[in-house]
Structures are given as C-alpha cells and as structure tokens.
Short mmCIF file of C-alpha atoms in Angstrom, two decimals:
data_model
loop_
_atom_site.label_atom_id
_atom_site.label_comp_id
_atom_site.label_asym_id
_atom_site.label_seq_id
_atom_site.Cartn_x
_atom_site.Cartn_y
_atom_site.Cartn_z
CA MET A 18 3.53 -5.08 -26.11
CA LYS A 19 3.96 -2.73 -23.65
CA LEU A 20 7.63 -2.59 -22.45
CA LEU A 21 9.62 -0.30 -19.79
CA ILE A 22 13.02 0.57 -20.07
CA VAL A 23 15.18 1.54 -17.01
CA GLU A 24 18.74 3.07 -18.12
CA ASP A 25 20.53 5.69 -16.85
CA GLU A 26 22.56 6.34 -19.98
CA PRO A 27 20.19 8.46 -22.02
CA GLN A 28 21.87 7.69 -25.64
CA LEU A 29 21.83 3.86 -24.99
CA LEU A 30 18.22 4.38 -23.65
CA SER A 31 17.04 6.38 -26.45
CA LEU A 32 18.84 3.61 -28.97
CA ILE A 33 16.71 0.80 -27.17
CA ARG A 34 13.46 2.83 -27.06
CA LYS A 35 13.70 3.68 -30.65
CA GLY A 36 14.39 0.19 -32.06
CA LEU A 37 11.63 -1.55 -30.07
CA ALA A 38 9.14 1.67 -30.79
CA GLU A 39 10.02 0.69 -34.58
CA ARG A 40 8.81 -2.77 -34.06
CA ASN A 41 5.93 -1.33 -32.79
CA HIS A 42 6.01 -1.76 -29.07
CA ASP A 43 4.61 0.70 -26.74
CA VAL A 44 7.63 1.71 -24.77
CA SER A 45 7.83 3.48 -21.76
CA ALA A 46 11.32 4.50 -20.06
CA ALA A 47 12.79 5.89 -16.48
CA LEU A 48 16.40 6.96 -16.26
CA ASP A 49 16.28 6.34 -12.55
CA GLY A 50 15.20 3.52 -9.86
CA THR A 51 12.50 5.69 -8.39
CA THR A 52 10.84 6.90 -11.60
CA ALA A 53 10.65 3.05 -12.44
CA LEU A 54 9.12 2.10 -9.18
CA GLN A 55 6.37 4.87 -9.45
CA MET A 56 5.63 3.57 -13.22
CA LEU A 57 5.50 -0.03 -12.21
CA GLU A 58 3.08 0.88 -9.08
CA SER A 59 0.41 3.28 -11.40
CA SER A 60 0.54 1.05 -14.77
CA ASN A 61 0.95 -2.65 -15.86
CA PHE A 62 4.06 -3.91 -18.33
CA ASP A 63 4.25 -7.26 -20.45
CA VAL A 64 8.69 -7.02 -19.67
CA VAL A 65 10.73 -4.71 -18.07
CA VAL A 66 14.04 -4.11 -19.10
CA LEU A 67 16.15 -2.95 -16.22
CA ASP A 68 19.76 -1.65 -15.76
CA VAL A 69 21.49 -2.72 -12.74
CA MET A 70 23.68 0.24 -12.12
CA LEU A 71 21.49 3.33 -11.38
CA PRO A 72 21.78 6.42 -9.92
CA ASP A 73 19.45 6.00 -6.75
CA ILE A 74 18.04 2.77 -6.53
CA ASN A 75 19.90 -0.07 -7.90
CA GLY A 76 18.38 -2.68 -10.13
CA ILE A 77 18.82 -5.76 -7.75
CA GLU A 78 16.82 -3.64 -5.16
CA ILE A 79 14.31 -2.88 -7.57
CA CYS A 80 13.64 -6.53 -8.18
CA ARG A 81 13.61 -7.51 -5.04
CA ARG A 82 10.83 -5.01 -4.03
CA LEU A 83 8.61 -5.67 -6.75
CA ARG A 84 8.74 -9.43 -5.97
CA ALA A 85 8.25 -8.69 -2.44
CA ALA A 86 5.10 -6.49 -3.64
CA GLY A 87 3.70 -9.37 -5.72
CA ASN A 88 4.76 -8.02 -8.86
CA TYR A 89 5.59 -10.92 -10.88
CA VAL A 90 6.33 -8.68 -14.43
CA PRO A 91 9.28 -10.36 -16.45
CA ILE A 92 12.32 -8.87 -15.61
CA LEU A 93 15.45 -8.90 -18.15
CA MET A 94 18.44 -7.36 -16.39
CA LEU A 95 20.67 -5.49 -18.77
CA THR A 96 24.35 -4.55 -17.13
CA ALA A 97 27.87 -4.36 -17.85
CA LEU A 98 28.45 -6.05 -14.83
CA ASP A 99 28.62 -10.07 -16.04
CA SER A 100 30.51 -11.91 -14.02
CA SER A 101 29.17 -14.84 -12.40
CA GLU A 102 28.62 -13.49 -9.20
CA ASN A 103 26.62 -10.60 -10.37
CA ILE A 104 24.42 -12.84 -12.54
CA VAL A 105 23.59 -15.07 -9.92
CA SER A 106 22.73 -12.17 -7.73
CA GLY A 107 20.37 -10.77 -10.36
CA LEU A 108 18.87 -13.86 -11.12
CA ASN A 109 18.51 -14.44 -7.24
CA SER A 110 16.65 -11.36 -6.61
CA GLY A 111 13.89 -12.23 -9.07
CA ALA A 112 14.82 -11.47 -12.67
CA ASP A 113 13.97 -13.42 -15.21
CA ASP A 114 16.85 -13.12 -17.55
CA TYR A 115 20.25 -11.22 -17.61
CA MET A 116 21.87 -9.77 -20.66
CA ALA A 117 25.66 -7.78 -20.68
CA LYS A 118 26.68 -4.93 -22.53
CA PRO A 119 27.37 -4.43 -25.10
CA PHE A 120 24.66 -6.41 -26.78
CA LYS A 121 23.02 -7.02 -30.16
CA PHE A 122 19.87 -5.53 -30.47
CA THR A 123 18.47 -8.37 -32.32
CA GLU A 124 19.60 -10.56 -29.34
CA LEU A 125 17.63 -8.21 -26.88
CA GLU A 126 14.69 -7.90 -28.75
CA ALA A 127 14.59 -12.15 -28.91
CA ARG A 128 14.80 -12.31 -25.30
CA ILE A 129 12.03 -10.01 -24.54
CA ASN A 130 9.77 -11.77 -26.93
CA ALA A 131 10.75 -15.13 -25.05
CA LEU A 132 10.10 -13.55 -21.70
CA ALA A 133 6.52 -12.17 -22.78
CA ARG A 134 5.92 -15.84 -24.59
CA ARG A 135 6.89 -17.60 -21.28
CA ALA A 136 4.66 -15.28 -19.17
CA GLY A 137 1.93 -16.08 -21.32
CA GLN A 138 2.25 -19.69 -21.29
CA SER A 139 2.69 -20.19 -17.56
CA GLN A 140 0.09 -18.81 -14.95
CA LYS A 141 1.53 -18.06 -11.86
CA PRO A 142 -0.72 -19.71 -8.90
CA ALA A 143 -2.68 -17.87 -6.94
CA GLU A 144 -1.06 -16.58 -4.01
CA MET A 145 -3.33 -15.86 -1.06
CA ILE A 146 -2.41 -14.21 2.34
CA VAL A 147 -4.52 -14.88 4.89
CA VAL A 148 -5.14 -13.20 8.39
CA ASP A 149 -8.20 -14.45 10.36
CA ASP A 150 -10.84 -13.61 8.21
CA LEU A 151 -8.87 -11.13 5.99
CA GLU A 152 -7.90 -12.54 2.49
CA MET A 153 -5.80 -10.73 -0.06
CA ASP A 154 -5.22 -12.58 -3.46
CA MET A 155 -1.85 -11.30 -4.94
CA ASN A 156 -2.72 -12.08 -8.65
CA SER A 157 -6.15 -10.44 -8.69
CA LYS A 158 -5.52 -7.68 -6.16
CA LYS A 159 -8.40 -8.70 -4.48
CA VAL A 160 -9.22 -8.10 -0.73
CA THR A 161 -12.01 -9.54 0.97
CA ARG A 162 -12.80 -9.82 4.71
CA ALA A 163 -15.64 -12.18 6.43
CA GLY A 164 -16.83 -12.50 2.44
CA ASP A 165 -17.05 -8.71 2.16
CA ALA A 166 -15.08 -7.56 -0.92
CA ILE A 167 -12.98 -4.03 0.36
CA GLN A 168 -11.77 -1.66 -2.12
CA LEU A 169 -8.16 -0.31 -1.74
CA THR A 170 -6.37 2.27 -3.10
CA ALA A 171 -2.57 0.66 -4.87
CA LYS A 172 -0.61 2.36 -1.85
CA GLU A 173 -3.18 1.14 0.76
CA PHE A 174 -3.24 -2.54 -0.95
CA LEU A 175 0.55 -2.28 -0.86
CA LEU A 176 0.50 -1.29 3.06
CA LEU A 177 -2.16 -3.90 3.67
CA TYR A 178 0.30 -6.25 2.04
CA TYR A 179 3.66 -5.48 4.06
CA LEU A 180 1.49 -5.57 7.21
CA ALA A 181 0.18 -8.94 6.28
CA LYS A 182 3.16 -10.98 5.22
CA ASN A 183 4.75 -10.04 8.34
CA SER A 184 1.55 -10.84 10.46
CA GLY A 185 2.44 -10.78 14.26
CA ILE A 186 5.79 -8.86 13.54
CA ILE A 187 5.62 -5.29 15.22
CA LEU A 188 6.92 -2.83 12.33
CA SER A 189 8.09 0.33 12.67
CA ARG A 190 7.10 3.34 10.88
CA GLU A 191 10.85 3.37 9.45
CA LYS A 192 10.21 -0.01 7.96
CA ILE A 193 7.16 0.98 6.51
CA LEU A 194 8.41 3.98 5.05
CA ASP A 195 11.44 2.15 3.47
CA ASN A 196 9.20 -0.82 2.30
CA VAL A 197 6.18 0.60 1.24
CA TRP A 198 7.01 4.02 0.31
CA ASN A 199 10.88 3.72 -0.61
CA ILE A 200 11.87 6.49 1.56
CA ASN A 201 14.07 6.78 4.36
CA PHE A 202 12.52 7.94 7.87
CA ASP A 203 11.54 11.52 8.25
CA MET A 204 10.64 12.69 11.60
CA ASN A 205 8.31 15.44 10.37
CA THR A 206 6.00 12.77 8.27
CA ASN A 207 2.85 11.21 9.50
CA VAL A 208 2.05 9.66 6.03
CA VAL A 209 2.13 6.05 7.59
CA ASP A 210 0.04 7.32 10.29
CA VAL A 211 -2.35 8.54 7.83
CA TYR A 212 -2.59 5.49 5.86
CA ILE A 213 -2.91 3.45 8.60
CA ASN A 214 -6.18 5.18 9.57
CA TYR A 215 -7.57 4.98 5.75
CA LEU A 216 -6.61 1.08 6.31
CA ARG A 217 -8.35 0.85 9.60
CA LYS A 218 -11.60 2.49 8.29
CA LYS A 219 -11.71 -0.08 5.79
CA ILE A 220 -10.45 -3.05 7.45
CA ASP A 221 -11.67 -2.94 11.13
CA LYS A 222 -14.06 -0.03 11.45
CA PRO A 223 -17.00 -2.29 10.07
CA TYR A 224 -15.81 -5.47 12.43
CA GLU A 225 -15.95 -6.50 15.76
CA HIS A 226 -12.58 -7.85 15.82
CA LYS A 227 -9.95 -5.49 15.15
CA LEU A 228 -6.73 -6.79 13.00
CA ILE A 229 -4.50 -3.62 13.02
CA HIS A 230 -2.94 -2.52 16.39
CA THR A 231 -0.68 0.23 17.59
CA ILE A 232 2.12 -0.67 19.84
CA LYS A 233 3.15 2.48 21.49
CA GLY A 234 6.24 3.85 20.77
CA LEU A 235 7.29 0.75 18.63
CA GLY A 236 4.85 0.92 15.43
CA TYR A 237 2.27 -1.25 14.13
CA VAL A 238 1.18 -4.77 13.71
CA ILE A 239 -1.34 -7.19 12.24
CA ASN A 240 -2.67 -10.00 14.37
CA PRO A 241 -5.30 -12.72 13.69
#
C-alpha cells in the first residue's frame, strides 16, 4: 500500500515508517499539516495515519479540509488525546478510525489493513456537483460544461469546487485563500484573481452564458 504518516515527533515517525516499510509498504511522511496537505493534493494514498496535535494545522482541521474538497482517503487518527470528546470530534471531522498513544505496532498495522480492505470493498457513490450546464464528478475529478470535457489543474479544480459547492454565495478573497490555498489573507497577493482568470478562460470564455461573476468590493460568486 501507499501510506502517508503525518506525525510531528521525529522518533515516533521514524519507528512507524521503518516498521511499515519492512512490511513492504510505500511509506511517505510529513512532520506538519501544511506539508501533509501539499502531499495529499499532489499524490494519492491508500491510507493516511494522521496525528491530531501538529505544530501548524491540527489533524481535525486537515481531515475537515480533505473531506470538504472531496478527498475520501481512509484516515486513521493517531493521538494522545483519547477522551470521548476528542474521539467524537475526530470521527465527526471525517476520520475513519481513532487510535490512542501509546499503541502496539501490530494493532496499528492491523487497523491500517482493515481501513484499506474496507475502502476496497465499498465504492463511494459518485458525487456530482451541478451548476447550470457545468458538471463536476468528485470521484473521477472530471469537469464538463454543456457536455464538453474541460481540463483543469489540481488547484483550478479545488477553486472551482469551492465556488460551485457555494453556488449563489459571494465568496471573499480571504475565504477563498483560506479554503483553497490554506493561507491567511495577504493584501499583496493576487493569486485568487489570477486563478479566477484561468477558470474563466476555460469555464466561461467559450460559452455565451457566464457563470463566474465579480462582485466589486466583495469577491466572487458562481451563479446558474
């Protein structure tokens, strides 16, 4: 399996990675949430082992962002916070399993295997987002408009997804930066405007009816 371990304790991370690699798994690692999100955006994994307490973005928030973006990779939360409230919070954020530290490696491996089997046996129903004649298939990541296939980069897809799932809602640049780029608002960046322009060229320019609109002083909205 292709696994991602997100853990900020280097010694524990090394032990987990070594143990899983010895079982012939392809193991990648991240010491913080920002790196983990970047890796999850660029690569597909069979299972993610995710620590809750991380130095930047905590595991709960990472899990929420992944699920909001349509990423349903199996997630095993691994943390020292084993109270009922923390377990419920982790599972409600979208995690598939929860394991408290300290733990036995054999149990960790067994739970990873169980999550992978469960994911292989059950196929999540196709999630379609439709705005007018624009369709987004969240499983295949295919986008069409009026039946025409549209090729998007990963970041363009995430931006379009965030706009489409909030169809009719004006989204400020601050909200878009936070939800699509995972960064706080920066008065000096025009990355949102640049990517909106990229999307317009692909989503709107070839068609008479425009979907993406600028609301002066407020942000952007996608409307049917």
